[in-house]
Tab-separated table of C-alpha atoms and ligand atoms in Angstrom:
chain	number	residue	atom	x	y	z
A	1	MET	CA	-60.600	76.114	-2.393
A	2	SER	CA	-57.216	77.458	-3.582
A	3	GLU	CA	-56.183	76.827	-7.162
A	4	GLU	CA	-53.554	74.116	-7.607
A	5	ALA	CA	-50.123	75.394	-8.724
A	6	PRO	CA	-49.316	74.440	-12.347
A	7	SER	CA	-46.697	71.752	-12.818
A	8	PRO	CA	-43.235	72.919	-13.943
A	9	LEU	CA	-43.837	71.504	-17.434
A	10	ARG	CA	-47.163	73.289	-17.755
A	11	ARG	CA	-45.563	76.520	-16.537
A	12	LEU	CA	-42.737	76.147	-19.072
A	13	TRP	CA	-45.241	75.571	-21.887
A	14	ARG	CA	-47.274	78.570	-20.804
A	15	ASN	CA	-44.168	80.764	-20.707
A	16	LEU	CA	-42.987	79.538	-24.115
A	17	ARG	CA	-46.344	80.369	-25.661
A	18	GLY	CA	-46.691	83.671	-23.851
A	19	ARG	CA	-45.093	87.011	-24.588
A	20	PRO	CA	-41.328	86.920	-25.115
A	21	GLY	CA	-39.370	87.987	-22.032
A	22	ALA	CA	-36.772	89.884	-24.032
A	23	VAL	CA	-37.370	93.427	-25.195
A	24	PRO	CA	-36.532	93.967	-28.879
A	25	LEU	CA	-33.432	96.056	-29.484
A	26	ALA	CA	-33.877	99.643	-30.535
A	27	PRO	CA	-32.698	100.129	-34.133
A	28	LEU	CA	-29.035	101.044	-34.316
A	29	ASP	CA	-28.176	104.464	-35.706
A	30	THR	CA	-25.420	103.130	-37.975
A	31	ALA	CA	-24.503	106.517	-39.409
A	32	ALA	CA	-24.025	108.011	-35.924
A	33	VAL	CA	-21.853	105.073	-34.830
A	34	GLU	CA	-19.722	105.293	-37.970
A	35	ASP	CA	-19.306	109.030	-37.473
A	36	LEU	CA	-18.241	108.525	-33.841
A	37	ALA	CA	-15.767	105.785	-34.728
A	38	ALA	CA	-14.256	107.784	-37.596
A	39	ARG	CA	-13.823	110.854	-35.348
A	40	LEU	CA	-12.262	108.657	-32.713
A	41	GLN	CA	-9.794	107.227	-35.193
A	42	ALA	CA	-8.898	110.726	-36.449
A	43	ALA	CA	-8.426	111.991	-32.882
A	44	GLY	CA	-6.167	109.033	-32.112
A	45	ILE	CA	-3.989	109.764	-35.118
A	46	ARG	CA	-3.875	113.470	-34.276
A	47	ARG	CA	-2.959	112.904	-30.631
A	48	LEU	CA	-0.936	109.726	-30.765
A	49	GLY	CA	0.200	109.554	-34.381
A	50	ARG	CA	-1.505	106.203	-34.889
A	51	GLY	CA	-4.743	104.328	-34.478
A	52	LEU	CA	-5.861	103.521	-30.970
A	53	SER	CA	-5.157	100.173	-29.380
A	54	LEU	CA	-7.515	99.243	-26.585
A	55	HIS	CA	-7.101	96.612	-23.912
A	56	ALA	CA	-10.073	95.556	-21.781
A	57	ILE	CA	-9.495	94.507	-18.178
A	58	ASP	CA	-12.108	93.149	-15.822
A	59	PRO	CA	-10.943	93.030	-12.211
A	60	GLY	CA	-14.366	92.070	-10.861
A	61	SER	CA	-17.373	93.081	-12.955
A	62	CYS	CA	-20.672	91.205	-13.102
A	63	GLY	CA	-20.013	90.788	-16.828
A	64	GLY	CA	-22.561	93.361	-18.020
A	65	CYS	CA	-20.057	96.097	-18.863
A	66	GLU	CA	-17.812	93.462	-20.441
A	67	LEU	CA	-20.618	92.458	-22.790
A	68	GLU	CA	-21.125	96.060	-23.908
A	69	LEU	CA	-17.414	96.349	-24.609
A	70	ARG	CA	-17.494	93.097	-26.548
A	71	ALA	CA	-20.332	94.468	-28.646
A	72	LEU	CA	-17.899	97.073	-29.971
A	73	ARG	CA	-15.807	94.241	-31.405
A	74	GLY	CA	-18.753	92.344	-32.892
A	75	VAL	CA	-20.343	92.489	-36.318
A	76	VAL	CA	-22.710	95.350	-35.513
A	77	TYR	CA	-20.133	97.951	-34.469
A	78	GLU	CA	-16.956	96.265	-35.738
A	79	LEU	CA	-14.643	98.998	-34.514
A	80	GLU	CA	-11.664	97.452	-36.248
A	81	ARG	CA	-13.035	98.788	-39.550
A	82	PHE	CA	-11.885	102.187	-38.301
A	83	GLY	CA	-8.452	101.080	-37.195
A	84	LEU	CA	-9.441	100.900	-33.530
A	85	ARG	CA	-7.896	97.675	-32.364
A	86	PHE	CA	-8.668	95.584	-29.333
A	87	VAL	CA	-5.426	93.949	-28.293
A	88	ASP	CA	-4.957	90.986	-25.990
A	89	SER	CA	-1.867	92.301	-24.261
A	90	PRO	CA	-1.490	95.566	-22.335
A	91	ARG	CA	2.007	95.810	-23.827
A	92	GLN	CA	0.394	96.707	-27.179
A	93	ALA	CA	-2.227	99.111	-25.807
A	94	GLU	CA	-2.567	102.852	-25.319
A	95	VAL	CA	-5.869	102.746	-23.486
A	96	LEU	CA	-6.918	100.400	-20.691
A	97	LEU	CA	-10.684	100.006	-20.475
A	98	VAL	CA	-11.429	98.780	-16.966
A	99	THR	CA	-14.847	97.364	-16.095
A	100	GLY	CA	-16.245	96.473	-12.687
A	101	PRO	CA	-15.010	97.214	-9.203
A	102	VAL	CA	-11.449	96.316	-8.271
A	103	THR	CA	-11.576	93.146	-6.247
A	104	ARG	CA	-8.758	92.654	-3.786
A	105	ALA	CA	-7.851	89.380	-5.508
A	106	LEU	CA	-7.264	91.143	-8.852
A	107	GLN	CA	-5.735	94.387	-7.586
A	108	ALA	CA	-2.126	93.266	-8.124
A	109	PRO	CA	-2.759	91.896	-11.660
A	110	LEU	CA	-4.448	95.211	-12.543
A	111	VAL	CA	-1.370	97.150	-11.410
A	112	ALA	CA	0.862	94.721	-13.325
A	113	ALA	CA	-1.185	95.313	-16.503
A	114	TRP	CA	-0.897	99.090	-16.030
A	115	GLU	CA	2.868	98.853	-15.513
A	116	ALA	CA	3.182	96.735	-18.659
A	117	THR	CA	1.354	99.339	-20.774
A	118	PRO	CA	3.777	101.677	-22.575
A	119	ASP	CA	3.529	105.476	-22.197
A	120	PRO	CA	1.549	107.469	-23.110
A	121	LYS	CA	-1.251	105.415	-21.582
A	122	PHE	CA	-4.730	106.192	-20.406
A	123	VAL	CA	-7.167	104.509	-18.098
A	124	ILE	CA	-10.910	104.699	-18.601
A	125	ALA	CA	-13.253	103.416	-15.906
A	126	ILE	CA	-16.257	101.917	-17.693
A	127	GLY	CA	-19.518	101.708	-15.734
A	128	ASP	CA	-20.682	102.688	-12.274
A	129	CYS	CA	-18.842	99.860	-10.490
A	130	ALA	CA	-15.536	100.932	-12.025
A	131	ILE	CA	-16.171	104.479	-10.840
A	132	ASP	CA	-16.839	103.854	-7.160
A	133	GLY	CA	-17.557	100.158	-6.614
A	134	GLY	CA	-21.225	100.558	-7.607
A	135	VAL	CA	-23.428	97.779	-6.301
A	136	PHE	CA	-20.359	96.018	-4.879
A	137	LYS	CA	-19.353	99.005	-2.749
A	138	GLY	CA	-18.623	98.006	0.845
A	139	SER	CA	-17.936	94.362	0.091
A	140	TYR	CA	-14.977	92.944	2.011
A	141	ALA	CA	-13.746	91.524	-1.312
A	142	VAL	CA	-13.665	94.892	-3.086
A	143	ALA	CA	-10.978	97.571	-2.799
A	144	GLY	CA	-13.213	100.155	-4.511
A	145	GLY	CA	-13.478	101.742	-7.926
A	146	VAL	CA	-10.544	101.792	-10.325
A	147	ASP	CA	-9.222	104.984	-8.730
A	148	SER	CA	-8.563	102.997	-5.543
A	149	THR	CA	-5.696	101.419	-7.455
A	150	LEU	CA	-4.815	103.439	-10.575
A	151	HIS	CA	-4.973	107.017	-11.791
A	152	VAL	CA	-8.148	107.266	-13.877
A	153	ASP	CA	-8.179	109.635	-16.853
A	154	PHE	CA	-11.838	109.380	-17.743
A	155	VAL	CA	-15.036	107.727	-16.574
A	156	VAL	CA	-18.072	106.495	-18.502
A	157	ARG	CA	-21.147	106.242	-16.305
A	158	GLY	CA	-23.916	103.679	-16.663
A	159	CYS	CA	-24.955	100.243	-15.494
A	160	PRO	CA	-23.905	99.229	-18.012
A	161	PRO	CA	-23.093	102.078	-20.417
A	162	ALA	CA	-24.189	101.484	-24.010
A	163	PRO	CA	-21.485	100.891	-26.642
A	164	GLU	CA	-22.129	104.358	-28.114
A	165	GLU	CA	-21.528	105.922	-24.701
A	166	ILE	CA	-18.213	104.100	-24.437
A	167	LEU	CA	-17.238	105.398	-27.888
A	168	GLU	CA	-18.216	108.925	-26.875
A	169	GLY	CA	-16.119	108.591	-23.719
A	170	LEU	CA	-13.058	107.570	-25.715
A	171	LEU	CA	-13.591	110.451	-28.091
A	172	LEU	CA	-13.984	112.985	-25.275
A	173	LEU	CA	-10.786	111.720	-23.662
A	174	LEU	CA	-8.808	112.284	-26.844
A	175	GLU	CA	-10.473	115.525	-27.863
A	176	ALA	CA	-10.090	117.001	-24.379
A	177	GLY	CA	-6.348	116.861	-24.906
A	178	ALA	CA	-5.653	114.296	-22.184
A	179	ALA	CA	-3.502	112.623	-24.782
B	201	SF4	S1	-21.874	98.828	-13.674
B	201	SF4	FE1	-23.614	97.413	-13.733
B	201	SF4	S2	-23.222	96.127	-15.557
B	201	SF4	FE2	-21.275	97.140	-15.007
B	201	SF4	S3	-20.187	95.694	-13.660
B	201	SF4	FE3	-21.397	97.065	-12.337
B	201	SF4	S4	-23.342	95.994	-12.000
B	201	SF4	FE4	-22.343	95.035	-13.771
């Protein structure tokens, strides 16, 4: 005789008492993050004469890359301590951080944001979907990666990339002399 399936309540209770589903975070290497952020700030001042202003744009991501970007603004990384500002308008930005594939619906607003950004400006494609469409590649709703619509200065691979990898990408962009 087959065993009767547990009721939803019993299953919930069993799951609550069982092992946690989430994996604990690896400890953050605070000194390494602070070093990266300070170098990034110095490179921004050297190349642009001021601290970097970053504007995040999401023309179609699943939200994962967005969350990693948001982590850079939160209490753990708190990039603003180093003068790296996230700004709400592209008019105040030097760097556009674009996450996700470019959906056809948001292609025109992405171009409008780029046009509103003053020169010199740089575009970084954050995550595999922003590079070539990633898991959304081939969808009728997707034009492609960011380079289907804008010139891309730098890419940061990953699904999603970790905040430190995004910081390293920004630093490489500035230190490579693209600015
Ligand atoms: S790269 Fe991964 S996390 Fe980022 S938008 Fe694509 S599927 Fe989501």
